[in-house]
Structures are given as C-alpha cells and as structure tokens.
XYZ file of C-alpha atoms in Angstrom:
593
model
C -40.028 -3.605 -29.952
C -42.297 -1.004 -28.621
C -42.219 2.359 -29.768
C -41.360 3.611 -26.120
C -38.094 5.033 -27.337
C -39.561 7.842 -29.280
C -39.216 11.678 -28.070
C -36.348 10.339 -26.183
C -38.265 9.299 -23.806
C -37.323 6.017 -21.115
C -38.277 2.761 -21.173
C -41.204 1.952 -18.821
C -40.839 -1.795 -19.139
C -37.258 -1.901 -17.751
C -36.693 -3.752 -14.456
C -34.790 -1.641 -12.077
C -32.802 -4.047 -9.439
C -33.258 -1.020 -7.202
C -30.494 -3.260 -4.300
C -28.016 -4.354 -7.417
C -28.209 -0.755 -8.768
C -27.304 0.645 -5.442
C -24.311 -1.962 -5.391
C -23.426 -0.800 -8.622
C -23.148 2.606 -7.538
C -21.280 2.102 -4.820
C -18.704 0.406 -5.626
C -18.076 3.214 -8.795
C -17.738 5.516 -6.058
C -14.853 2.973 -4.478
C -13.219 2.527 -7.410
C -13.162 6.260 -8.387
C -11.686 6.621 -5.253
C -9.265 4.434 -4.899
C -5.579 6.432 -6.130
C -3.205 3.499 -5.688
C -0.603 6.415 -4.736
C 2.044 4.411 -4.140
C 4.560 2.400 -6.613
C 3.785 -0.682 -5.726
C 4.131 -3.458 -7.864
C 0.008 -4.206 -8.675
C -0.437 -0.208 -8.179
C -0.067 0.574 -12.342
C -1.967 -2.191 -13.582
C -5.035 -1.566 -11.158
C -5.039 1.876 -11.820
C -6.002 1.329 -15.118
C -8.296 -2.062 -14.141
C -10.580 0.145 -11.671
C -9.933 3.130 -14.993
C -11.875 0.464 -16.730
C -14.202 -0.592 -14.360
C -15.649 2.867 -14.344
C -15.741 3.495 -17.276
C -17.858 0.428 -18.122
C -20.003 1.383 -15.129
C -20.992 4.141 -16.617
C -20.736 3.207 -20.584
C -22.905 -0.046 -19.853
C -23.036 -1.874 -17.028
C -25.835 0.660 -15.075
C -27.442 1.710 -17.647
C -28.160 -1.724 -19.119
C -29.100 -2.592 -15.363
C -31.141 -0.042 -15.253
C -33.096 -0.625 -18.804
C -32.876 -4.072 -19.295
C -35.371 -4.389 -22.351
C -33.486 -1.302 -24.243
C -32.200 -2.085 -27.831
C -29.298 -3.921 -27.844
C -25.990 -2.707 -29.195
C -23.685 -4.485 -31.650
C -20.400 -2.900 -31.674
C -18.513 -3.711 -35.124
C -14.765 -4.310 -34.093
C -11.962 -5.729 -35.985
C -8.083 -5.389 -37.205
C -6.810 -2.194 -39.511
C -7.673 -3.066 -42.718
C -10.434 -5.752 -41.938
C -13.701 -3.791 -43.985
C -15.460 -2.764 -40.838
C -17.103 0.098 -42.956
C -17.583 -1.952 -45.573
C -19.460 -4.571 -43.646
C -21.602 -1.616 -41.562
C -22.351 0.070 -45.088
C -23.699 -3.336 -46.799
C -25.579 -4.315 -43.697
C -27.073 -0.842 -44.146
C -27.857 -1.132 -47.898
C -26.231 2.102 -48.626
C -23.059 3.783 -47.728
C -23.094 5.399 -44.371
C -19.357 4.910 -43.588
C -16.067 5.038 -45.864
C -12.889 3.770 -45.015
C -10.130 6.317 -45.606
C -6.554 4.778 -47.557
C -4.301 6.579 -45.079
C -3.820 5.103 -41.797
C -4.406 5.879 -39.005
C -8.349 6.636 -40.208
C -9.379 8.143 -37.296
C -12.797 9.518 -37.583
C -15.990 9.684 -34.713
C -17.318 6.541 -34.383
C -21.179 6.100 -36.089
C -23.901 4.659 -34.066
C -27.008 3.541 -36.549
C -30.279 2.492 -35.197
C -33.836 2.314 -36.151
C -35.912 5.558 -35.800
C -38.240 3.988 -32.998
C -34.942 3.197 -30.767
C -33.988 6.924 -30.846
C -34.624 7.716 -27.765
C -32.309 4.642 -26.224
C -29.181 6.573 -28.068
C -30.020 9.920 -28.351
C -29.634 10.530 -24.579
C -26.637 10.261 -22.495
C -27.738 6.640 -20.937
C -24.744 4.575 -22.746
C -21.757 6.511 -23.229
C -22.307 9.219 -21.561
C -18.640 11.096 -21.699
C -19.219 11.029 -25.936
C -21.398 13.992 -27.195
C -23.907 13.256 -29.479
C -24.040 14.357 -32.947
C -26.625 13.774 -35.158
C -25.860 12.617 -39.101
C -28.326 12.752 -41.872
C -28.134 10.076 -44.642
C -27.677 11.776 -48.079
C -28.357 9.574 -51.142
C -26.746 11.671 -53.778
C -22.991 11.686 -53.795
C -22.992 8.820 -50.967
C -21.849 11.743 -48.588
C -21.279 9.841 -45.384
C -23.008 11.364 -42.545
C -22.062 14.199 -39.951
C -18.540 13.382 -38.294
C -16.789 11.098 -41.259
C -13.774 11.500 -42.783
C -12.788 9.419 -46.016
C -9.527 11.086 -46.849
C -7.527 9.781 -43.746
C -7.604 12.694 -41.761
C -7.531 12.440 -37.487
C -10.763 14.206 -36.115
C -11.887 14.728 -32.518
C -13.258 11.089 -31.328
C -15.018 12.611 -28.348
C -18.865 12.570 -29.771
C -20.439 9.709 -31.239
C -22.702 10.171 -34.690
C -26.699 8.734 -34.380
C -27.467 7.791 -37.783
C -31.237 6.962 -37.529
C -31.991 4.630 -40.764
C -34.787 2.088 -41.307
C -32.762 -0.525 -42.853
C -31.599 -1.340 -39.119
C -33.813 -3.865 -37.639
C -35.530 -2.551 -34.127
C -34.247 -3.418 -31.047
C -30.608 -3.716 -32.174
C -28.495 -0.633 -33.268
C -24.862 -0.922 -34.929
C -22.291 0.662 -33.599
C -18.999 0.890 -36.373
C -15.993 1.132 -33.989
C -11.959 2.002 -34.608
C -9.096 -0.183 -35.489
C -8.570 -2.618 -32.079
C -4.626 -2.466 -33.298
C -4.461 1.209 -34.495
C -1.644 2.578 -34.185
C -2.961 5.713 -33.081
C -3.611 5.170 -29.346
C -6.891 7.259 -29.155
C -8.175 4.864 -31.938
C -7.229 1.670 -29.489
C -8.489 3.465 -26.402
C -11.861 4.482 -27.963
C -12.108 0.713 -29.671
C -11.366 -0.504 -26.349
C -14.084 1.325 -24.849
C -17.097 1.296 -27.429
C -16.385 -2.989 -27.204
C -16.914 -2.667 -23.564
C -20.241 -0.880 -23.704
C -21.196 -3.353 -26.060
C -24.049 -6.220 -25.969
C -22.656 -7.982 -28.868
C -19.524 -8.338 -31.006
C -19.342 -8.681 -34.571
C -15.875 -8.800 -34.987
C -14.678 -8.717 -38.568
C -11.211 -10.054 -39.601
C -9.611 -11.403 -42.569
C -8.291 -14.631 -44.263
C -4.911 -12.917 -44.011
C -5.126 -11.767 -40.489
C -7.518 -14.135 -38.551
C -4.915 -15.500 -36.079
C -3.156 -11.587 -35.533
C -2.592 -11.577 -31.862
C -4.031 -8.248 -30.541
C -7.750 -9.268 -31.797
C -7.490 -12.803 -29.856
C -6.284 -10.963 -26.996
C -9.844 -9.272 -27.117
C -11.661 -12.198 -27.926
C -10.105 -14.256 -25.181
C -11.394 -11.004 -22.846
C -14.651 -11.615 -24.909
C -14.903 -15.114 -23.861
C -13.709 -14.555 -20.100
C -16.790 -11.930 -19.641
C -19.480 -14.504 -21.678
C -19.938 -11.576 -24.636
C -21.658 -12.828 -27.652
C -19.749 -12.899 -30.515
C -20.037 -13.434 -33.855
C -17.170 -13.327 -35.901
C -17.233 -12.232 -39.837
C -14.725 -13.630 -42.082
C -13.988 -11.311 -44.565
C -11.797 -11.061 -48.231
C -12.114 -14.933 -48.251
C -11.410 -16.670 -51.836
C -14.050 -19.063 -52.255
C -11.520 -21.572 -53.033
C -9.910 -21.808 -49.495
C -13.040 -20.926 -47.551
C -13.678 -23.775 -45.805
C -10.363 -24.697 -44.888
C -9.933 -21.233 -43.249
C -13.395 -21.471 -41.659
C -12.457 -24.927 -40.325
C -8.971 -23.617 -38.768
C -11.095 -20.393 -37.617
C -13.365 -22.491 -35.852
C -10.465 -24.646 -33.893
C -9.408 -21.735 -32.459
C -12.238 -20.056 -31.060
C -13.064 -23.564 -29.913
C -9.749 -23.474 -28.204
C -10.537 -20.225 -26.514
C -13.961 -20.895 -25.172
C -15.659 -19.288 -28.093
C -17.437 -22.367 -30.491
C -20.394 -20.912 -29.898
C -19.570 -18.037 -31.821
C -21.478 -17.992 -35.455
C -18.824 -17.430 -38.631
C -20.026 -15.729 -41.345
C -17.401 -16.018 -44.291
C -17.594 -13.115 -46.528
C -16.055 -14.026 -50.073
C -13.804 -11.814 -51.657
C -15.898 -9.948 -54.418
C -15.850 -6.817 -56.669
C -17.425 -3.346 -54.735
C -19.514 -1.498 -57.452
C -19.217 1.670 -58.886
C -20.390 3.158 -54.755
C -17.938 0.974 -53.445
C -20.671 -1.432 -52.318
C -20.159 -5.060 -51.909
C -22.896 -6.984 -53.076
C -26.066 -7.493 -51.007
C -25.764 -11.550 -51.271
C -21.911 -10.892 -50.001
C -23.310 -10.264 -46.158
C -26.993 -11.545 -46.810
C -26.420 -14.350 -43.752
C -25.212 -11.647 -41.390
C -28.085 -9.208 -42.184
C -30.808 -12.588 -42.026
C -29.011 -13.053 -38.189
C -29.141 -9.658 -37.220
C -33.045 -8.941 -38.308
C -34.065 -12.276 -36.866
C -32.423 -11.036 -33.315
C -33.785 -7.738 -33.822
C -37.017 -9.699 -34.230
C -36.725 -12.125 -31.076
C -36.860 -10.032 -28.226
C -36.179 -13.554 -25.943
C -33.045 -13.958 -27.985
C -32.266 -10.648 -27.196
C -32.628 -10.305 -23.607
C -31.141 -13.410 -23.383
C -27.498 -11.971 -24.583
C -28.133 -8.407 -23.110
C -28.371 -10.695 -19.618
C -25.579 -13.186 -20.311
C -23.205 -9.841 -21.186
C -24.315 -8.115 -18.398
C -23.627 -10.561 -15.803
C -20.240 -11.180 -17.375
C -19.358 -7.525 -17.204
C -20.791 -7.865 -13.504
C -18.805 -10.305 -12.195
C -15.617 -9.180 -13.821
C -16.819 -5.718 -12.274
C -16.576 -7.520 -9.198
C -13.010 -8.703 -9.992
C -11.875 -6.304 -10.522
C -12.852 -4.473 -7.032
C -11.309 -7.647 -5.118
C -7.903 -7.125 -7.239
C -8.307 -3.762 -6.072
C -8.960 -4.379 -2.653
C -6.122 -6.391 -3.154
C -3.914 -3.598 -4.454
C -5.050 -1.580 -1.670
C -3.804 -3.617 1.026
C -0.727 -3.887 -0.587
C -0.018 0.056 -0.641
C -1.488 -0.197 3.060
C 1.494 -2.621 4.033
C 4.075 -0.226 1.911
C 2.872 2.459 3.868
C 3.057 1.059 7.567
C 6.609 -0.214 6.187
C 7.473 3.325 5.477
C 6.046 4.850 8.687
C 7.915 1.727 10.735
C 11.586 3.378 8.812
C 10.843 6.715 9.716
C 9.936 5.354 13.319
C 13.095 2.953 13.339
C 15.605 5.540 12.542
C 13.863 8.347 15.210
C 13.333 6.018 17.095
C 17.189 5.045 17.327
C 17.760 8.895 17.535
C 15.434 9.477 20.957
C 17.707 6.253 22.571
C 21.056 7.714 21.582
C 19.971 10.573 23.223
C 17.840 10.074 25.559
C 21.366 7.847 26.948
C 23.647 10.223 26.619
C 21.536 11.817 29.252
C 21.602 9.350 31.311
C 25.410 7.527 31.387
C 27.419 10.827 31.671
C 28.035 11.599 28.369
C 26.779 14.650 28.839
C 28.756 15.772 31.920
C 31.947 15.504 29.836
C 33.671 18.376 28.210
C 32.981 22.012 29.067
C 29.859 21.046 30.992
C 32.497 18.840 33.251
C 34.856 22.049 33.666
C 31.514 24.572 34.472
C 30.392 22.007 37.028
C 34.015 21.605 39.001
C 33.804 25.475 38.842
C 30.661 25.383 40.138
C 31.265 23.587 43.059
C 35.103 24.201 43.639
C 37.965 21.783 43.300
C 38.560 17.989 44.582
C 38.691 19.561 48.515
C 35.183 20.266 48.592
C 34.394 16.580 48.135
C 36.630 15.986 51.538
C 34.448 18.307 53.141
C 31.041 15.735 52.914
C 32.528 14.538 55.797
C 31.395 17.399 58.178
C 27.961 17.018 56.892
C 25.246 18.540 54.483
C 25.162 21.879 56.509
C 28.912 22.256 56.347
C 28.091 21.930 52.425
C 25.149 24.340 52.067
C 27.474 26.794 54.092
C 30.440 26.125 51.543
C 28.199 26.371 48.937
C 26.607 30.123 49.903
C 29.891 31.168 50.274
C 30.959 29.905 46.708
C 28.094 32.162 45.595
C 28.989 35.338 46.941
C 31.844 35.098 45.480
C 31.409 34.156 42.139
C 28.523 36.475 40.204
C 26.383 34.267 38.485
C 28.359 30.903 38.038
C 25.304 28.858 37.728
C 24.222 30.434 34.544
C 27.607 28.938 32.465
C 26.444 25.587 33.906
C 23.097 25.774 32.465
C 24.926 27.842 29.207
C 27.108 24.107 29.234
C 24.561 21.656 29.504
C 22.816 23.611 26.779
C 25.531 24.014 24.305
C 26.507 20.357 25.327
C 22.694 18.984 25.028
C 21.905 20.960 21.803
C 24.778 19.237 19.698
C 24.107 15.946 20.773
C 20.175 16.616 19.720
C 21.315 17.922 16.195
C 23.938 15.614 15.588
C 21.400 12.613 15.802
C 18.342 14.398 14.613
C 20.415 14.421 11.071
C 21.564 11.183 11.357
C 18.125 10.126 11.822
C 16.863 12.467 9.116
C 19.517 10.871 7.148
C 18.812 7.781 7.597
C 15.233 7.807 7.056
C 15.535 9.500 3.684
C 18.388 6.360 2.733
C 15.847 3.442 3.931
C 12.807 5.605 1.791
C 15.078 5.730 -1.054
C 15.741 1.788 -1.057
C 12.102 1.462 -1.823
C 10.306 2.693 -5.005
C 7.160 4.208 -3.108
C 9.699 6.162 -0.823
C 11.568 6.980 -3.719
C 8.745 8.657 -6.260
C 7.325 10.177 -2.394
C 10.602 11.960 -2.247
C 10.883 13.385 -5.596
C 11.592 16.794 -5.435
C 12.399 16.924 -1.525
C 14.689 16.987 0.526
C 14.091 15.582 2.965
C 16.787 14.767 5.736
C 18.058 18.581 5.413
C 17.880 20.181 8.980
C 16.493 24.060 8.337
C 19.380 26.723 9.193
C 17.126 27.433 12.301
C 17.002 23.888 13.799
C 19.752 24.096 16.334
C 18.589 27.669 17.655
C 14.665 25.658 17.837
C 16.503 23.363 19.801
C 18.302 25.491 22.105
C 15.079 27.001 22.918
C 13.377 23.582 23.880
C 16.570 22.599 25.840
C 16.371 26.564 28.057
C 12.707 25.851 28.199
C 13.208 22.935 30.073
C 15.689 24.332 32.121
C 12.760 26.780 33.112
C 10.722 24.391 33.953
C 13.090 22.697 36.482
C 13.456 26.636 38.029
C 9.872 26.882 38.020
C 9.328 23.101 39.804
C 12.118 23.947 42.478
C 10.157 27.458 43.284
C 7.271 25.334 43.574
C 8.775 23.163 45.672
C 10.324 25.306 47.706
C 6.755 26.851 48.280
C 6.869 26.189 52.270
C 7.901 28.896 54.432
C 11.037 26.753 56.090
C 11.743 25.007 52.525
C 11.996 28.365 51.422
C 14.148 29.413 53.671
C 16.705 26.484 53.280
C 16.470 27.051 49.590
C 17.448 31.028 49.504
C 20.396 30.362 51.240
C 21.634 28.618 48.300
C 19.693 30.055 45.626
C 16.807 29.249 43.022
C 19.092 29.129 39.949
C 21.749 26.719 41.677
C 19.446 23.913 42.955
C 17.842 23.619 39.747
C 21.161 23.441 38.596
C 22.381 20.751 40.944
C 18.669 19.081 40.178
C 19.728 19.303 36.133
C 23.538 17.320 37.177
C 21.225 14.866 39.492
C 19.580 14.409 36.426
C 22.732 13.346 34.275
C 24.903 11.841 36.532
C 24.535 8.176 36.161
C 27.830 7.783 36.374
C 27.538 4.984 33.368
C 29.996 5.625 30.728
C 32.149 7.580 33.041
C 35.475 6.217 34.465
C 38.300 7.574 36.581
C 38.860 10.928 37.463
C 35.373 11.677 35.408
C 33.419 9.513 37.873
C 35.090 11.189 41.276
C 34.202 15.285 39.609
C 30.591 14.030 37.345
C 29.853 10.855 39.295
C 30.517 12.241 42.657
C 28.884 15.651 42.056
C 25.490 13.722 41.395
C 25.444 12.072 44.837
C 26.461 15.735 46.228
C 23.787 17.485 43.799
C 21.048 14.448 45.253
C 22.402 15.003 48.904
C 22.201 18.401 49.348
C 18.800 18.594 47.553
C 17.530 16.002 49.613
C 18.627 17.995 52.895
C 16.400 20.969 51.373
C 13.346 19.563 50.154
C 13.079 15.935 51.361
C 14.175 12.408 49.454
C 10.860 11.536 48.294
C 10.309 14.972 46.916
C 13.431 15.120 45.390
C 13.297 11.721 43.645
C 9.685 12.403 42.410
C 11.672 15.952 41.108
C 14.028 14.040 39.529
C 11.726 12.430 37.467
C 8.975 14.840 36.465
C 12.605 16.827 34.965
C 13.687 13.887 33.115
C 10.305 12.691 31.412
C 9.952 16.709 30.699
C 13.265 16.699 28.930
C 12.807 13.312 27.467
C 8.938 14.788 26.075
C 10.444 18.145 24.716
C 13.585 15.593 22.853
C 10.845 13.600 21.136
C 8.762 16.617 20.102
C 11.537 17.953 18.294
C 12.589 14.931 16.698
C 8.491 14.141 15.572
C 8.925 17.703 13.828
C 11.229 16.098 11.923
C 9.657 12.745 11.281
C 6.337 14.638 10.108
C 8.283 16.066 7.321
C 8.457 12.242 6.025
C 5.072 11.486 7.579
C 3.394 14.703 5.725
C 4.269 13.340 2.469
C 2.148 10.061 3.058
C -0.498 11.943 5.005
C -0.812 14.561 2.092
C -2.091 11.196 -0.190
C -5.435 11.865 1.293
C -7.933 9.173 2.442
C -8.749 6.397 0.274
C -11.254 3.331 0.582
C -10.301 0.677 2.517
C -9.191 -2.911 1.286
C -12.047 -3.937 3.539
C -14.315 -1.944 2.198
C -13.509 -2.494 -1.652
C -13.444 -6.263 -0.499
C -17.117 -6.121 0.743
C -18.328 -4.301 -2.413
C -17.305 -7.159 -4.171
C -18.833 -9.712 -2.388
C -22.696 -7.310 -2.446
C -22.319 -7.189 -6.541
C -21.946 -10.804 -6.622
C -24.780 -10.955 -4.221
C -27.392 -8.908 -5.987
C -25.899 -10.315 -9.300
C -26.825 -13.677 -8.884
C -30.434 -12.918 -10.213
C -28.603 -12.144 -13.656
C-alpha cells in the first residue's frame, strides 16, 4: 500500500464515480428528509430503516465510494463473552484491549491500523459523528491505550481510539467493536453501527454460543448485503473441534455464508499478561497479513461490500418510498373525514335555507307581522300596486318592523350554523380518533370545541350578508324611476322581502306554514319583480344565495383548518415519487460496482 495516507493526507489513486456519488448524496438528503409523521403501520420500522441508511451513508458507503483503494476495515464483532479483546490483543502481539469481568463492559471502541494508513482514520472520512482520540501503546504495565476501561465501568462511546501499531499489516486496520447482544443498548446500537461501516467481519463466537440467535440475525444481514465474513471459533476443546466446526459450517452453509473461512481457536491457558498464545490465532493473523498484502484481494471485498450496502441502500429508499405513499393515502383519508363531515354540515344547512326550515318559528311570526295578517293575501287580487300601497302604509305605521325580520332570520340562521358546525366538528374529531394517525395528530387538542366567540363570528357573517343584499338592492335600484318605485317601500324592506324570496321554497313546509312562509315568497318575488324587473330580480336572487351559501362555507373551513392545520403543520416531505426514482439512479450508477 502506498504511503499516501501519511500527514492525513487523501488518497490520490481513488476513483471518484463523480454520477454515483451525486446519487449517493441525494438520496441521503431524501432519506434525511423523509419524517414518516404519521402512525402508520410501516411508519416505525422505516423510520429507523432510512435512520440506518444514513447513517451508513455517511459511516461507509460515500466515503468508501469516494476512496475506493483506502485501507480496508475489519470490524471485530461477536456475542458477550466471546474474547473479542482477546482475539484483537493476540492478533496485535501485545495487549491493546482488556475485557472488563462486569457486564455491561462498555468502553470506546479501538480502531488499530498501521502507521502509513493514518491518514485514512485519523480524519473524519469513516465515522464521522465519533471523535477521534488518539491512544499510545505502553509496554510496561500492559496499560491499554487512551479510552479503555478494564474494571467494567460505562464510558462515553461517542469517540473512537486510533491505535497506530506496526504489528497491523497495511492496508487493513482492526476495528474491536461492542457486545452485538449487550444488554446495554448504546453497546448494541454502537455494535450495530461500527459492523455497518465495516469492509469485513471477523465475527468471533464460541463453542458454547455459536448457534445464539441475535449473532445469526446479523450474519443472515451479513449474507443478504454480500459482507465478507470470516468467522473465529473460539474456547474450542480440541477434542470436539471438528464436530463443532462441521455443525458451524452447515449452518452458515444454510444461510448463504459457506464461503465464510472458520478459524477454530482452541481453548488454551492466557499467560501471566493474559495473552493467549501466538500459535492460538497464528491462521487468522497468516489471513489477515496475506489480505493486507494482496491489494486485488482487497479491492475485491471493499467492492463486493460496497455494492451490497448499495443496493440495500437502494432498498431501503423504495421501502421508503413505499412508506411514504402509505402516510400520503392516510393523509388524503383524513382530509376526505374532515371534508365528509363539513361537507354534510354545508348541505344541512345550506337546505334548511332552502325548504323553509328557516321561515319557521319566530322568523314565521316577524314575517306575518311584517306583512299583516291572512287579509293581506286576499288583497293580491287588486294587483301589485294595491300591494305596494298596503305595504307603505304598513310602514308608516309600524317604526322599523323590518329590522326584527332581519333580527329573526339572524337569530334563526345563526343556530342552525352552530348547531351543525359542532356536529361537524364533532364528528370529524370521532372519525380522526378511529384511526391511529388521527389519534396521535390529536393529542393534546381539542379539537371539535367551538371557541366561546363562534356564534357572535357567525352572527356577524350572517348581518354581513344581510348588508350585502341592502347594498345589491341600492344598486339596483340605481335608476331614477327604479328608485322611485323602491322609496315608496323602502331600502331595508325589499331586501327583506329579497332575504324571504330567498328562503321560501316552500319544501318542508305544510299547511297553514305554506299559505303565511310559502305564500309570502311568491308575494316577496311579485312585488320585487313589479320594482325592479323579473330577470333582475331572479339574477338578485341568486347572487344573495351563492353570497350566503360562500360566507356558510367560510365559516365552516375555519373550522375544518383547525383539523387541516395539524396535518399542514407536518411540513413538506419528499415525495414517494421522488424517493422511488432515487432508487432506481443508485441502482443505475451502481451497476459498475
């Protein structure tokens, strides 16, 4: 291996793969992006899968991309108890690692290499979140280097120690990692993650614990992603190696792994250091210098690693994409409940404005006093003027009874608004809570509460509208002999008659209701139409109602939003589409691997 590494300084050999780089790159940024917000079924377990996938971005997959001849790194993994530091310290020829007797021995993990490969390690290019630390071998004493722990104390894991020692073949650098089944869950996590920016696995078990399901887990993940592995055997008695090695060998056959080298380490007596002897691991140390000395051999498993990691990468971002589209769906199902039950509001509403309902009750009694009792309807008979006259003189002699119409259909309007805006409200908030997304989106809220101020917010709409059908009859009335026709009954009272028009339907109504409402509409549309003209008063007519209908669903979209909000507030996210296509460029620029 060149001396290139020295001073710290990059590789110049390294190939770049400027367009798989850029793929790379982008589809971290994807993944980083992509929240999964909503409890969907795939949402937890992809979380942590795209977790992962950056993470391994950034602990190996770029930078091994982007220095393809750098020194590869064997990551020593194994069970509790297996003589990892054992192993690491006889591969080393001298202890650079202890083992504590407590468990959980949680301690930084050590990364040793050869001087010349400093400069591959030393920088943040492969596991960049860990800060480096530099340890200093120390012959007398065996003091283990910078970082370690031998009496089973828990330590900060967030650096990793560079031991720089000779006895390390070039090209290669061994990295001893935590228990794969601590029970501490930092150890597991940081395991988890040193294995992943690995080149190569030495994975070290025992006779007693070879077929311990949390390391085959890993070694099945080895064998999905086409990791090298070699597997050490350790504590063996010499007298049941072979069958053990034989029954080994099955099952990593089994699992896709029987290309895997096993290197059984016999039980034997550590000496007065704690040092197994050096003919214990001799076959694992004559492997590892003749890799470190075959730098085909090498690139050959940094490139059949990396394009496992790859193409799981791009997994990964499809089961994402996948996940993605699946909170999509969740979310247009939530909008379509919020939409349903509004929606189902605006009808009952927007009908009761339009069969009667409305012209019930006190808005009923305010109308008949408007216009008088059942003899003014015998009067039609002498015709609209006969009418207007009647009218005028109803006005003179009552002050201002036009207002406690429009006070009626107010009052009247107003509680059939609130009355369905909370049922709506209400029933929103029970379809959202039926569903777990709606449920963990309503923590904390709630929702289908109408503010103390809602029914004064919609009396205002309702007398805005009302001022709006003033406003369309002055306009209306604009011509000098419309005008005059329309002061002799009065601004306020056709746009009260135009309001009844409006209303009176006549569906929903029966007997005497129909002959006071009912008959009062064709009056109200009569008379009008004597003042300003059918076609005027029909196009009237419905520039009020689509103006009342407008201001009814603007008050009932204030409260949808407050259900709305809650998804918009989840911010923008990629697109399944987009996480989909990211995919399909890695494996595209990948294929080269």
């Amino acid at each position: 291996m060149p001396s290139c590494w020295h001073n710290d300084r990059v590789n110049t050999h390294e190939t770049p793969a400027v367009p798989l780089i850029e793929a790379l790159e982008g589809t971290r940024e994807l993944l980083r992006s992509t929240t999964l917000p909503l409890a969907t079924a795939s949402a937890p377990q992809q979380r942590e899968d795209a977790a992962r996938a950056v993470a391994q971005l950034d602990d190996y997959v770029l930078p091994r991309v982007r220095s393809l001849d750098a020194p590869l790194l064997a990551v020593v993994g194994g069970s509790t108890g297996a003589g990892k530091s054992t192993l690491v310290n006889a591969l080393v020829g001298h202890p650079v690692t202890r083992s504590g007797a407590i468990r959980p021995t949680t301690r930084r993990p050590l990364l040793i290499h050869h001087p010349s490969d400093a400069g591959a390690f030393t920088t943040q290019r492969v596991l960049p979140r860990l800060a480096r630390v530099h340890g200093t071998v120390v012959a007398a004493g065996h003091t283990p280097p910078a970082g370690e722990s031998g009496d089973g104390t828990v330590e900060d894991t967030g650096s990793l120690v560079l031991l720089a020692d000779t006895n390390i073949p070039e090209g290669l650098a061994i990295l001893d990692a935590p228990d794969v089944d601590s029970i501490s869950n930092d150890n597991r996590a940081l395991a988890a993650q040193l294995l992943s920016a690995a080149d190569l696995w030495l994975f070290v078990t025992t006779a007693n614990r070879y077929a311990d399901a949390v390391p085959w887990q890993l070694l099945r993940n080895a064998a999905g992603r086409d990791i090298t592995v070699a597997v050490v055997l350790d504590r063996v008695q010499a007298s049941s190696a072979k069958e053990i090695e034989d029954d080994l060998r099955r099952m990593l056959d089994e699992e896709g792994l029987g290309a895997a080298p096993i290197f059984v380490v016999t039980e034997s007596p550590l000496n007065e250091t704690g040092m197994l002897p050096a003919a214990a691991v001799e076959p694992v140390r004559e492997w590892l210098e003749r890799l470190g000395a075959d730098a085909q051999a090498r690139s050959e498993i940094a490139a059949r690693t990396l394009g496992g990691a790859v193409r799981e990468l791009a997994d990964t971002t499809e089961r994402t994409g996948e996940a993605v589209a699946a909170q999509q769906r969740t979310e247009e199902h939530l909008r379509r409940e919020v939409s349903t039950s509004f929606g189902e509001a605006l009808r009952a509403i927007v009908d009761s404005t339009r069969d009667g309902t409305l012209l019930r009750g006190e808005v009923l009694s305010r109308w008949q006093d408007f216009v008088g009792t059942g003899e003014f309807f015998r009067s039609l008979e002498a015709g609209i003027g006969r009418v207007r006259d009647r009218m005028t003189a109803f006005f003179k002699g009552q002050p201002t009874p036009e207002v406690r119409v429009e006070e009626a259909i107010e009052t009247g309007l107003q509680a059939v608004i609130v009355e369905n805006t909370a049922r709506a409200a209400e029933s929103a908030e029970r379809r959202w809570r039926d569903e777990p997304s709606g449920q963990v989106l309503l923590a904390g809220r709630d929702a289908s509460a109408l503010p103390p101020d809602y029914p004064e917010q919609v009396a205002e709409s309702i007398r805005a509208w009302q001022s709006d059908v003033m406003l369309m009859i002055q306009q209306e009335g604009a011509g000098k002999r419309t005008r005059a026709r329309a002061m002799s009954l009065g601004v306020n009272a056709l746009a009260v008659i135009l309001m009844i028009a409006v209303f009176s339907t006549t569906g929903g109504l029966t007997g005497l209701e129909v002959g006071i409402a009912g008959g009062s509409g064709v009056v109200g549309m009569k008379l009008l139409e004597a003042v300003f003209g059918e076609d005027a008063v029909r196009r009237m007519s419905d520039q009020a109602r689509s103006n009342l209908e407008s201001r009814i669903q603007g008050l009932l979209d204030q409260r949808a939003k407050l259900f709305l909000d809650s998804i918009d507030e989840l911010g923008e996210h990629p697109t399944a589409q987009e996480l989909h296509a990211a995919a399909e460029l890695v494996r595209r620029e990948s294929e080269a691997l």
